[in-house]
CSV table of C-alpha atoms in Angstrom, one decimal:
chain,number,residue,atom,x,y,z
A,1,MET,CA,0.0,-0.2,0.1
A,2,LYS,CA,1.1,3.4,-0.8
A,3,PRO,CA,1.4,6.1,2.2
A,4,VAL,CA,-2.0,8.1,2.4
A,5,TYR,CA,-1.7,11.7,4.2
A,6,ILE,CA,-4.4,14.0,5.3
A,7,ALA,CA,-3.6,17.5,4.0
A,8,GLY,CA,-6.7,19.4,5.3
A,9,ALA,CA,-9.6,19.0,7.6
A,10,GLY,CA,-12.7,21.2,7.9
A,11,MET,CA,-16.0,21.2,9.7
A,12,THR,CA,-19.5,23.1,10.4
A,13,ARG,CA,-20.1,23.9,14.1
A,14,PHE,CA,-22.5,21.0,14.9
A,15,GLY,CA,-26.0,21.7,16.6
A,16,ARG,CA,-29.3,22.8,14.9
A,17,SER,CA,-28.7,24.3,11.4
A,18,GLU,CA,-30.9,25.8,9.1
A,19,TRP,CA,-28.6,25.2,6.0
A,20,PRO,CA,-30.1,22.5,3.5
A,21,LEU,CA,-28.1,19.1,3.7
A,22,MET,CA,-25.8,20.1,0.5
A,23,GLN,CA,-24.9,23.5,1.8
A,24,LEU,CA,-23.5,21.9,5.2
A,25,ALA,CA,-21.5,19.4,3.0
A,26,SER,CA,-20.4,22.2,0.8
A,27,VAL,CA,-19.3,24.6,3.8
A,28,ALA,CA,-17.1,21.8,5.4
A,29,SER,CA,-15.7,20.7,2.0
A,30,LEU,CA,-14.5,24.3,1.2
A,31,ALA,CA,-12.8,24.7,4.9
A,32,ALA,CA,-10.9,21.4,4.3
A,33,LEU,CA,-10.0,22.2,0.4
A,34,LYS,CA,-8.7,25.9,2.0
A,35,HIS,CA,-6.9,24.2,4.9
A,36,ALA,CA,-5.1,21.9,2.4
A,37,LYS,CA,-4.1,25.0,0.0
A,38,LEU,CA,-4.2,22.4,-2.9
A,39,GLY,CA,-4.0,25.6,-5.5
A,40,ASP,CA,-4.3,24.1,-9.0
A,41,ILE,CA,-3.9,20.4,-7.8
A,42,PRO,CA,-7.3,18.9,-8.9
A,43,VAL,CA,-9.4,16.9,-6.7
A,44,ASP,CA,-9.5,13.0,-8.5
A,45,GLY,CA,-12.5,11.9,-6.1
A,46,VAL,CA,-15.2,12.7,-3.7
A,47,VAL,CA,-16.9,10.3,-0.8
A,48,VAL,CA,-19.7,11.4,0.7
A,49,ALA,CA,-20.9,9.9,4.1
A,50,ASN,CA,-24.4,9.9,5.4
A,51,MET,CA,-26.8,7.5,6.9
A,52,GLY,CA,-30.2,9.0,6.6
A,53,ALA,CA,-30.6,11.6,3.8
A,54,ALA,CA,-32.9,9.1,1.7
A,55,ARG,CA,-35.6,9.2,4.8
A,56,MET,CA,-35.1,12.3,6.2
A,57,ASN,CA,-33.9,14.7,3.4
A,58,ARG,CA,-35.4,13.2,0.5
A,59,GLN,CA,-32.1,13.2,-1.3
A,60,THR,CA,-29.7,10.6,-2.5
A,61,ALA,CA,-26.7,10.1,-4.5
A,62,LEU,CA,-24.9,12.6,-2.1
A,63,GLY,CA,-21.6,12.1,-3.8
A,64,SER,CA,-22.5,13.4,-7.0
A,65,ALA,CA,-24.6,16.1,-5.8
A,66,LEU,CA,-21.3,17.3,-4.1
A,67,VAL,CA,-19.3,17.4,-7.1
A,68,ASP,CA,-21.8,19.4,-8.6
A,69,GLN,CA,-21.9,21.9,-5.7
A,70,LEU,CA,-18.4,22.4,-5.9
A,71,ALA,CA,-17.9,22.0,-9.6
A,72,LEU,CA,-15.2,19.2,-9.2
A,73,TYR,CA,-16.5,17.4,-12.5
A,74,PRO,CA,-15.2,15.2,-13.8
A,75,ALA,CA,-13.9,14.0,-10.4
A,76,THR,CA,-15.2,10.5,-9.3
A,77,ALA,CA,-18.0,10.1,-6.5
A,78,GLU,CA,-19.1,7.7,-4.2
A,79,SER,CA,-21.6,7.7,-1.4
A,80,VAL,CA,-21.2,5.3,1.8
A,81,GLU,CA,-23.8,4.6,3.9
A,82,ASN,CA,-22.7,2.2,7.0
A,83,GLY,CA,-24.9,3.3,9.7
A,84,PRO,CA,-23.0,5.2,12.6
A,85,ALA,CA,-19.7,4.0,11.0
A,86,SER,CA,-20.8,5.7,7.7
A,87,GLY,CA,-17.8,8.4,8.2
A,88,ALA,CA,-15.1,6.3,9.0
A,89,SER,CA,-16.0,3.9,6.1
A,90,ALA,CA,-15.9,6.9,3.9
A,91,VAL,CA,-12.3,7.8,4.7
A,92,LYS,CA,-11.5,4.0,4.4
A,93,VAL,CA,-12.6,4.3,0.7
A,94,GLY,CA,-10.9,7.5,-0.1
A,95,PHE,CA,-7.6,5.7,1.8
A,96,GLN,CA,-7.9,2.9,-0.6
A,97,ALA,CA,-8.2,4.8,-3.6
A,98,ILE,CA,-4.9,6.6,-3.1
A,99,ALA,CA,-3.2,3.5,-1.3
A,100,SER,CA,-3.8,1.4,-4.3
A,101,GLY,CA,-2.4,4.2,-6.9
A,102,MET,CA,-6.1,5.0,-8.3
A,103,ALA,CA,-6.2,8.5,-7.1
A,104,ASP,CA,-3.7,11.5,-5.5
A,105,VAL,CA,-6.6,13.8,-4.1
A,106,VAL,CA,-9.6,12.5,-2.5
A,107,LEU,CA,-12.1,14.7,-0.7
A,108,VAL,CA,-14.1,12.8,2.1
A,109,THR,CA,-17.1,14.3,3.7
A,110,GLY,CA,-19.6,13.2,6.0
A,111,VAL,CA,-22.9,15.0,6.6
A,112,GLU,CA,-26.4,14.6,8.4
A,113,ARG,CA,-29.4,17.0,8.8
A,114,MET,CA,-31.5,15.2,11.2
A,115,ARG,CA,-33.2,18.1,13.2
A,116,VAL,CA,-35.3,18.5,10.4
A,117,VAL,CA,-37.5,15.6,11.7
A,118,ASN,CA,-39.0,15.4,15.4
A,119,GLY,CA,-37.6,13.5,18.0
A,120,LEU,CA,-39.6,10.3,17.7
A,121,GLU,CA,-39.0,10.0,14.0
A,122,GLY,CA,-35.3,10.6,14.6
A,123,THR,CA,-35.1,7.9,17.0
A,124,ASP,CA,-36.8,5.7,14.8
A,125,PHE,CA,-34.7,6.2,12.1
A,126,VAL,CA,-31.6,5.4,13.9
A,127,ALA,CA,-33.2,2.4,15.5
A,128,SER,CA,-33.9,1.0,11.7
A,129,LEU,CA,-30.5,-0.2,12.2
A,130,SER,CA,-31.2,-2.8,14.6
A,131,HIS,CA,-32.2,-6.3,13.8
A,132,PRO,CA,-35.9,-6.1,12.1
A,133,VAL,CA,-37.0,-9.0,13.4
A,134,ALA,CA,-35.6,-9.8,16.5
A,135,GLU,CA,-35.0,-6.3,17.9
A,136,TYR,CA,-37.0,-3.6,16.1
A,137,ILE,CA,-40.1,-4.9,16.6
A,138,TYR,CA,-39.9,-5.1,20.1
A,139,GLY,CA,-39.3,-1.1,20.5
A,140,VAL,CA,-35.6,-1.4,20.6
A,141,THR,CA,-33.8,1.9,20.2
A,142,LEU,CA,-30.1,2.5,20.2
A,143,PRO,CA,-30.6,4.0,23.7
A,144,SER,CA,-32.1,0.8,24.9
A,145,LEU,CA,-29.4,-1.3,23.4
A,146,ALA,CA,-26.9,0.8,25.2
A,147,GLY,CA,-29.1,0.9,28.5
A,148,MET,CA,-29.0,-2.9,28.7
A,149,PHE,CA,-25.3,-3.0,27.9
A,150,ALA,CA,-24.7,-0.5,30.5
A,151,ARG,CA,-26.4,-2.5,33.2
A,152,MET,CA,-24.9,-5.8,32.3
A,153,PHE,CA,-21.3,-3.9,32.1
A,154,MET,CA,-21.8,-1.9,35.1
A,155,ASP,CA,-22.7,-5.0,37.2
A,156,ARG,CA,-19.9,-7.1,36.1
A,157,PHE,CA,-17.1,-4.5,36.5
A,158,GLY,CA,-18.4,-2.5,39.4
A,159,VAL,CA,-19.0,0.8,37.3
A,160,GLU,CA,-21.4,3.4,39.2
A,161,ARG,CA,-23.3,6.0,37.7
A,162,LYS,CA,-20.8,8.7,39.0
A,163,HIS,CA,-18.4,7.2,36.5
A,164,LEU,CA,-20.7,7.7,33.7
A,165,ALA,CA,-21.4,11.2,35.1
A,166,MET,CA,-17.3,11.7,35.1
A,167,VAL,CA,-17.3,11.3,31.5
A,168,ALA,CA,-20.3,13.6,30.8
A,169,ILE,CA,-18.5,16.2,33.0
A,170,LYS,CA,-14.9,15.7,31.4
A,171,ASN,CA,-16.6,15.9,27.7
A,172,HIS,CA,-18.8,18.8,28.4
A,173,ALA,CA,-15.8,20.7,29.6
A,174,ASN,CA,-14.0,19.8,26.7
A,175,ALA,CA,-16.5,21.0,24.2
A,176,ALA,CA,-16.8,24.3,25.9
A,177,LYS,CA,-13.3,25.0,24.5
A,178,ASN,CA,-14.5,23.8,21.3
A,179,PRO,CA,-16.4,26.5,18.8
A,180,TYR,CA,-17.5,23.6,16.5
A,181,ALA,CA,-19.2,21.9,19.5
A,182,HIS,CA,-22.8,21.4,19.7
A,183,ILE,CA,-23.1,22.0,23.3
A,184,GLN,CA,-20.7,24.7,24.9
A,185,GLN,CA,-22.2,24.6,28.5
A,186,THR,CA,-20.1,22.7,31.3
A,187,VAL,CA,-22.0,20.5,33.9
A,188,THR,CA,-21.3,19.3,37.5
A,189,MET,CA,-21.8,16.4,39.4
A,190,GLU,CA,-24.3,18.0,41.7
A,191,GLY,CA,-26.4,19.1,38.8
A,192,ILE,CA,-26.5,15.7,37.2
A,193,LEU,CA,-26.5,13.3,39.7
A,194,THR,CA,-26.2,14.4,43.5
A,195,LEU,CA,-28.5,17.3,44.4
A,196,PRO,CA,-32.2,16.5,44.4
A,197,GLU,CA,-32.9,18.7,41.3
A,198,ALA,CA,-30.7,16.1,39.4
A,199,VAL,CA,-33.7,14.2,39.3
A,200,VAL,CA,-35.5,16.9,37.1
A,201,ASN,CA,-32.2,17.9,35.2
A,202,ASN,CA,-31.0,14.5,34.2
A,203,PRO,CA,-34.2,12.4,33.6
A,204,PRO,CA,-34.0,8.5,32.4
A,205,ILE,CA,-33.5,7.8,28.8
A,206,ALA,CA,-33.0,4.0,28.8
A,207,THR,CA,-32.0,2.9,32.6
A,208,PRO,CA,-29.6,2.9,34.0
A,209,LEU,CA,-28.9,5.9,31.4
A,210,HIS,CA,-30.0,9.3,31.7
A,211,MET,CA,-30.3,12.4,29.5
A,212,PHE,CA,-26.6,13.4,30.5
A,213,ASP,CA,-25.3,10.0,29.1
A,214,CYS,CA,-26.5,10.3,25.8
A,215,CYS,CA,-25.3,12.6,23.1
A,216,PRO,CA,-27.5,15.2,21.3
A,217,VAL,CA,-29.2,15.0,17.9
A,218,SER,CA,-27.0,17.3,15.7
A,219,ASP,CA,-27.0,18.6,12.1
A,220,GLY,CA,-23.6,19.0,10.8
A,221,ALA,CA,-20.8,18.1,8.4
A,222,ALA,CA,-16.9,17.4,8.3
A,223,SER,CA,-14.5,17.0,5.8
A,224,LEU,CA,-10.9,15.6,5.0
A,225,VAL,CA,-8.6,16.0,2.0
A,226,LEU,CA,-6.7,12.9,1.6
A,227,VAL,CA,-3.7,13.0,-0.6
A,228,SER,CA,-0.6,10.8,-1.9
A,229,GLU,CA,2.8,11.2,-1.1
A,230,ALA,CA,3.8,12.9,-4.1
A,231,VAL,CA,1.1,15.4,-3.4
A,232,ALA,CA,2.0,15.8,0.2
A,233,ALA,CA,5.3,16.4,-0.7
A,234,LYS,CA,4.4,19.4,-3.3
A,235,LEU,CA,2.2,21.0,-0.5
A,236,GLY,CA,4.8,21.1,2.1
A,237,GLY,CA,3.4,21.8,5.5
A,238,PRO,CA,2.6,19.5,8.6
A,239,LYS,CA,2.2,15.9,7.6
A,240,VAL,CA,-0.3,13.9,9.0
A,241,ARG,CA,-0.4,10.1,7.8
A,242,ILE,CA,-2.9,7.7,8.1
A,243,ALA,CA,-0.8,5.3,9.4
A,244,GLY,CA,-3.5,2.1,9.9
A,245,MET,CA,-7.0,1.4,9.6
A,246,GLY,CA,-8.9,-1.8,10.9
A,247,GLN,CA,-12.6,-2.7,10.6
A,248,ALA,CA,-14.5,-5.6,12.1
A,249,THR,CA,-18.1,-6.8,12.2
A,250,ASP,CA,-20.4,-8.7,14.5
A,251,THR,CA,-23.7,-10.3,15.0
A,252,HIS,CA,-26.7,-7.9,14.0
A,253,ALA,CA,-28.7,-9.0,17.2
A,254,VAL,CA,-26.8,-7.9,20.3
A,255,HIS,CA,-28.3,-10.9,22.1
A,256,GLU,CA,-26.6,-13.5,19.8
A,257,ARG,CA,-23.3,-12.3,20.9
A,258,GLU,CA,-21.2,-15.0,23.2
A,259,ASP,CA,-20.5,-12.2,25.7
A,260,PRO,CA,-22.7,-9.3,25.1
A,261,THR,CA,-20.6,-7.1,27.4
A,262,ASP,CA,-17.5,-7.7,25.1
A,263,LEU,CA,-17.0,-5.2,22.3
A,264,LYS,CA,-15.4,-8.1,20.3
A,265,SER,CA,-15.4,-6.0,17.0
A,266,VAL,CA,-13.8,-2.9,18.7
A,267,ARG,CA,-10.9,-5.4,20.1
A,268,LEU,CA,-10.6,-6.5,16.4
A,269,ALA,CA,-10.6,-3.5,14.5
A,270,ALA,CA,-8.3,-1.7,17.0
A,271,ALA,CA,-5.7,-4.3,16.6
A,272,MET,CA,-6.0,-4.5,12.9
A,273,ALA,CA,-5.2,-0.8,13.2
A,274,PHE,CA,-2.5,-0.8,15.3
A,275,ASP,CA,-0.8,-3.7,13.5
A,276,ARG,CA,-1.1,-2.0,10.1
A,277,ALA,CA,0.4,1.2,11.9
A,278,GLY,CA,3.2,-0.4,13.2
A,279,LEU,CA,2.3,1.0,16.7
A,280,THR,CA,0.7,-0.1,20.0
A,281,PRO,CA,-2.1,1.6,22.0
A,282,GLN,CA,0.8,2.8,24.5
A,283,ASP,CA,2.1,5.1,21.7
A,284,VAL,CA,-1.0,7.2,21.5
A,285,ASP,CA,-1.0,10.5,22.7
A,286,VAL,CA,-4.7,11.6,22.1
A,287,ALA,CA,-7.9,9.5,21.3
A,288,GLU,CA,-11.6,10.1,20.3
A,289,LEU,CA,-14.1,7.5,21.0
A,290,HIS,CA,-17.6,7.0,20.0
A,291,ASP,CA,-19.3,8.2,23.2
A,292,ALA,CA,-22.9,8.2,21.7
A,293,PHE,CA,-23.6,7.1,25.5
A,294,THR,CA,-21.2,7.5,28.0
A,295,ILE,CA,-20.7,3.7,29.0
A,296,LEU,CA,-19.3,3.2,25.6
A,297,GLU,CA,-16.3,5.7,26.1
A,298,ILE,CA,-15.3,3.7,29.0
A,299,ALA,CA,-16.1,0.4,27.5
A,300,GLU,CA,-14.3,1.3,24.0
A,301,SER,CA,-11.3,2.3,26.0
A,302,GLU,CA,-11.0,-0.9,27.5
A,303,ALA,CA,-11.5,-2.8,24.1
A,304,SER,CA,-9.2,-0.5,21.9
A,305,GLY,CA,-6.6,-1.6,24.3
A,306,PHE,CA,-5.6,1.5,26.4
A,307,PHE,CA,-6.6,-0.3,29.7
A,308,PRO,CA,-7.1,-3.8,30.9
A,309,GLN,CA,-11.0,-4.9,31.0
A,310,GLY,CA,-12.6,-3.5,34.0
A,311,GLU,CA,-10.1,-0.8,34.7
A,312,GLY,CA,-11.5,1.8,32.0
A,313,HIS,CA,-13.3,3.6,34.9
A,314,LYS,CA,-10.7,3.6,37.3
A,315,ALA,CA,-8.3,5.2,34.9
A,316,LEU,CA,-11.1,7.9,34.4
A,317,GLU,CA,-11.5,8.4,37.9
A,318,ARG,CA,-7.8,8.8,38.2
A,319,GLY,CA,-8.0,11.6,35.8
A,320,GLU,CA,-6.1,9.9,32.9
A,321,THR,CA,-8.5,10.6,30.3
A,322,GLN,CA,-8.5,14.2,31.0
A,323,LEU,CA,-7.3,17.0,28.7
A,324,ASP,CA,-4.2,17.3,30.8
A,325,GLY,CA,-4.1,13.5,31.6
A,326,THR,CA,-1.7,10.8,30.2
A,327,LEU,CA,-4.2,9.9,27.5
A,328,PRO,CA,-6.6,12.7,27.0
A,329,ILE,CA,-9.7,11.0,25.4
A,330,ASN,CA,-12.4,13.2,23.3
A,331,PRO,CA,-10.8,16.6,23.6
A,332,SER,CA,-13.4,17.6,21.1
A,333,GLY,CA,-16.0,17.0,23.5
A,334,GLY,CA,-16.8,13.8,21.8
A,335,LEU,CA,-20.3,12.6,20.6
A,336,LYS,CA,-21.6,13.4,23.9
A,337,ALA,CA,-21.1,17.5,23.7
A,338,LYS,CA,-19.6,18.1,20.5
A,339,GLY,CA,-22.5,16.5,19.0
A,340,HIS,CA,-23.6,13.4,16.7
A,341,PRO,CA,-24.5,13.9,13.1
A,342,VAL,CA,-24.4,10.5,12.1
A,343,GLY,CA,-22.6,10.3,9.1
A,344,ALA,CA,-20.3,13.1,9.9
A,345,THR,CA,-19.2,11.7,13.3
A,346,GLY,CA,-16.5,9.4,11.9
A,347,VAL,CA,-15.0,12.1,9.6
A,348,ALA,CA,-15.3,14.7,12.6
A,349,GLN,CA,-13.3,12.6,14.8
A,350,LEU,CA,-10.6,12.6,12.2
A,351,VAL,CA,-10.7,16.1,11.7
A,352,GLU,CA,-10.2,17.0,15.3
A,353,LEU,CA,-7.4,14.5,15.6
A,354,THR,CA,-5.7,15.9,12.3
A,355,TRP,CA,-5.9,19.5,14.1
A,356,GLN,CA,-4.5,18.1,17.3
A,357,LEU,CA,-1.4,16.6,15.6
A,358,ARG,CA,-1.1,19.9,13.8
A,359,GLY,CA,-1.3,21.8,16.9
A,360,GLU,CA,-4.3,23.9,15.8
A,361,CYS,CA,-6.6,23.4,18.9
A,362,ASP,CA,-6.0,26.2,21.0
A,363,ALA,CA,-7.7,25.9,24.4
A,364,ARG,CA,-8.1,22.2,23.9
A,365,GLN,CA,-4.5,21.1,22.5
A,366,VAL,CA,-2.9,18.2,23.7
A,367,LYS,CA,0.7,19.1,24.1
A,368,ASP,CA,3.1,17.7,21.5
A,369,ALA,CA,0.6,14.9,20.4
A,370,LYS,CA,2.2,12.9,18.0
A,371,VAL,CA,0.1,9.9,17.5
A,372,ALA,CA,-3.7,9.8,17.5
A,373,TYR,CA,-6.5,7.2,17.5
A,374,ALA,CA,-10.1,7.2,16.7
A,375,LEU,CA,-12.9,4.9,17.1
A,376,ASN,CA,-16.0,5.3,15.1
A,377,PHE,CA,-18.7,2.5,16.6
A,378,GLY,CA,-21.6,1.3,14.0
A,379,GLY,CA,-24.7,-0.3,14.9
A,380,PHE,CA,-24.5,-1.4,18.4
A,381,GLY,CA,-21.0,-2.7,17.8
A,382,ASN,CA,-22.0,-4.6,14.7
A,383,ASN,CA,-19.6,-2.5,12.5
A,384,VAL,CA,-16.6,-0.7,13.7
A,385,VAL,CA,-13.8,1.3,12.3
A,386,ALA,CA,-10.8,2.2,14.0
A,387,SER,CA,-7.9,4.4,12.7
A,388,VAL,CA,-4.5,5.5,13.8
A,389,LEU,CA,-2.8,8.7,12.6
A,390,GLN,CA,0.6,9.9,13.1
A,391,ARG,CA,2.4,13.1,12.6
A,392,GLU,CA,5.6,12.9,10.7
A,393,VAL,CA,8.5,15.1,11.6
A,394,SER,CA,10.6,15.8,8.6
B,1,MET,CA,-50.6,-12.4,13.5
B,2,ILE,CA,-47.9,-15.1,14.0
B,3,ALA,CA,-48.6,-18.4,15.8
B,4,ASN,CA,-45.2,-18.5,17.3
B,5,VAL,CA,-41.6,-17.0,17.2
B,6,THR,CA,-39.3,-19.4,15.6
B,7,GLY,CA,-35.3,-20.2,15.4
B,8,MET,CA,-33.6,-22.4,13.3
B,9,LYS,CA,-31.9,-25.7,14.4
B,10,CYS,CA,-29.1,-26.6,11.9
B,11,ASN,CA,-29.3,-30.0,10.2
B,12,ALA,CA,-25.6,-30.6,10.3
B,13,CYS,CA,-24.2,-29.5,13.7
B,14,GLY,CA,-27.6,-29.1,15.7
B,15,THR,CA,-26.9,-25.5,16.6
B,16,VAL,CA,-30.0,-23.5,17.6
B,17,SER,CA,-29.9,-20.0,16.2
B,18,TYR,CA,-32.2,-17.0,16.9
B,19,PRO,CA,-32.7,-15.0,15.0
B,20,LYS,CA,-32.8,-17.1,11.9
B,21,HIS,CA,-29.6,-16.7,9.0
B,22,MET,CA,-29.3,-18.0,5.7
B,23,VAL,CA,-26.0,-19.8,6.8
B,24,CYS,CA,-25.4,-21.4,10.2
B,25,PRO,CA,-23.1,-19.4,12.1
B,26,LYS,CA,-21.3,-22.4,13.9
B,27,CYS,CA,-20.5,-24.7,10.8
B,28,ARG,CA,-21.7,-22.8,7.6
B,29,GLY,CA,-24.6,-25.6,7.3
B,30,GLU,CA,-27.3,-24.3,4.9
B,31,ARG,CA,-30.1,-26.6,5.7
B,32,PHE,CA,-32.3,-26.1,8.8
B,33,THR,CA,-35.3,-27.0,10.9
B,34,ASP,CA,-37.7,-24.5,12.5
B,35,VAL,CA,-37.5,-24.5,16.1
B,36,VAL,CA,-40.1,-22.8,18.3
B,37,ILE,CA,-38.3,-20.1,20.6
B,38,GLU,CA,-39.9,-20.4,24.0
B,39,GLY,CA,-40.2,-21.7,27.6
B,40,GLU,CA,-38.4,-20.6,30.9
B,41,GLY,CA,-35.0,-18.8,31.3
B,42,THR,CA,-33.2,-15.8,32.9
B,43,VAL,CA,-32.6,-12.1,32.5
B,44,LEU,CA,-29.4,-11.2,31.5
B,45,THR,CA,-29.9,-7.6,31.4
B,46,TYR,CA,-33.2,-5.1,31.2
B,47,THR,CA,-33.8,-1.6,30.6
B,48,ASP,CA,-36.8,1.0,31.2
B,49,VAL,CA,-36.5,2.9,27.7
B,50,TYR,CA,-38.2,6.4,27.5
B,51,ALA,CA,-36.6,7.3,24.1
B,52,LEU,CA,-39.1,5.4,22.0
B,53,ALA,CA,-39.5,4.7,18.6
B,54,ILE,CA,-42.8,6.0,16.8
B,55,GLU,CA,-45.9,3.9,17.2
B,56,TYR,CA,-45.5,3.9,21.1
B,57,GLU,CA,-47.9,5.7,23.1
B,58,THR,CA,-46.7,4.7,26.4
B,59,ARG,CA,-44.1,6.6,28.5
B,60,TYR,CA,-41.6,3.8,28.6
B,61,LEU,CA,-41.1,0.4,27.4
B,62,ARG,CA,-39.4,-2.5,29.6
B,63,LEU,CA,-37.1,-4.4,27.4
B,64,ALA,CA,-34.8,-7.5,28.3
B,65,ILE,CA,-32.4,-10.1,27.0
B,66,VAL,CA,-33.4,-13.3,28.3
B,67,GLU,CA,-31.2,-16.5,28.0
B,68,LEU,CA,-33.6,-19.5,27.7
B,69,ASP,CA,-32.7,-22.7,29.4
B,70,GLY,CA,-30.8,-24.5,26.8
B,71,GLY,CA,-28.7,-21.4,25.9
B,72,VAL,CA,-30.7,-19.4,23.3
B,73,ARG,CA,-30.8,-15.8,24.0
B,74,VAL,CA,-33.7,-13.5,23.1
B,75,THR,CA,-34.8,-9.7,23.1
B,76,GLY,CA,-38.5,-9.1,24.1
B,77,GLN,CA,-40.7,-7.0,26.4
B,78,LEU,CA,-40.3,-7.9,30.1
B,79,LEU,CA,-43.6,-7.7,32.0
B,80,ALA,CA,-42.6,-8.0,35.4
B,81,ASP,CA,-43.1,-5.1,38.0
B,82,LYS,CA,-39.8,-5.5,39.9
B,83,PRO,CA,-37.2,-6.7,37.3
B,84,LYS,CA,-34.1,-7.8,38.6
B,85,LEU,CA,-30.7,-9.3,36.9
B,86,GLY,CA,-31.0,-12.9,37.1
B,87,MET,CA,-34.7,-13.3,37.7
B,88,ARG,CA,-36.6,-16.3,36.7
B,89,VAL,CA,-39.1,-15.3,33.6
B,90,ARG,CA,-41.1,-17.6,30.8
B,91,THR,CA,-42.0,-16.3,27.3
B,92,ILE,CA,-45.5,-15.8,26.4
B,93,LEU,CA,-46.6,-14.2,23.0
B,94,GLY,CA,-48.3,-10.7,23.2
B,95,ILE,CA,-48.9,-7.6,20.9
B,96,VAL,CA,-45.3,-5.9,20.8
B,97,ARG,CA,-45.6,-3.0,18.2
B,98,GLN,CA,-48.5,-1.2,16.1
B,99,GLY,CA,-47.1,-1.6,12.6
B,100,GLY,CA,-48.0,0.2,9.5
B,101,GLU,CA,-50.2,-3.3,8.9
B,102,GLY,CA,-51.6,-3.7,12.1
B,103,ALA,CA,-50.5,-5.2,15.5
B,104,ILE,CA,-47.4,-7.1,15.6
B,105,GLN,CA,-46.9,-10.3,18.0
B,106,GLY,CA,-43.7,-11.2,19.6
B,107,LEU,CA,-42.0,-12.4,22.7
B,108,GLN,CA,-42.7,-11.1,25.9
B,109,PHE,CA,-41.4,-12.2,29.4
B,110,VAL,CA,-43.4,-13.0,32.6
B,111,ALA,CA,-42.0,-13.7,36.0
B,112,VAL,CA,-42.3,-17.5,36.7
């Protein structure tokens, strides 16, 4: 495989947007293209990640639509729908195009506009990724799968609600330093857990998970410009390489997994990404994990290899995953507070990490970060993509 | 309306799978016999979910994963008032959702 570099990264602010779908995608794309300073080097291909536009925005073939918006004809165009892992999957498609030598410059953009439908419709749309016969018909939604996972995981490893709250408090504090985050408001242990008012502030969503354990529903777009080694050399500037990507699948119905508390697909995808990168979890300076629910940040931090099984919440409690800790997790605020426009999320994780590796994150900058890791968790763990990025020092 | 919920037993290796697949996850066999998914079992986990999909008019739903005696696991609606991990339940058939084409029947769990 030929090396693949990220030359530019851009995004819209996440949240509720009045912009139409393709305007969101275009604004993020233009920001990434400007960041890359491509000059007259042509874009060979465009890949767009999205999960729900066919249903929520009545638009399909988004890759072709984005080429048209940006007047990039005759660039190749693809659309990737892979559930909540659409974003990193689209990056993988772009990566493969450059690694194989079929392209030198690929624009990868993830976009979702889901606030256009009401909350019930939005929840039902995401729930349609669950098993149609064995899960969906029973009223299974993503929060319910997370709630059932959380109850088992907490019982087995001694994780308490205060640990879940610690994830939320940390990620809200990080998001407050991120101008692109959906929610820029800090929260406290008293406000969401220990004071009597917490019962009102933080109602149950899918027990034992409460509102501040769940990500918001967001609109937004994020974009990366991937380039070959030859183009990266021509551009100069900081060199961030996609050192390795890994992906793994698991059973559609969560109950069919041998051990439903084991995120096996995460373990396999992470191991593959680190192996291909020639690096280990110990080399990672900063990570973005898929905390659609707070419990997932803890479980993924273990399954990715950063902490032994059952130790993730203890590392969190010791402050190791704070912005100034030994392994900062979700400096962007994560899905929890930065927001979760589903198709954009996997791309946005890598946008944040590219900026981190280039030292462009201002108040939330992780000092001297050289190796970064992202985990994009699709389905409820039935399709997971892990990525390792590395800054090359010339 | 369905008469019962069925899984599949692989004719080659005897593994029972639920839900059904076109290929046996254990031995890749392609010939199966239907088996009715029913009986007693143990609650592995449960949740009261307030973030409901459309088509529900209730405030919350109580969902559970149950391991039936014999090892097959199922997801369904738990009708017990005081749910607990490890509690014993048995399956019944009931209306679990109002779909576009009318009521959908599926597995519910009641305390033994």
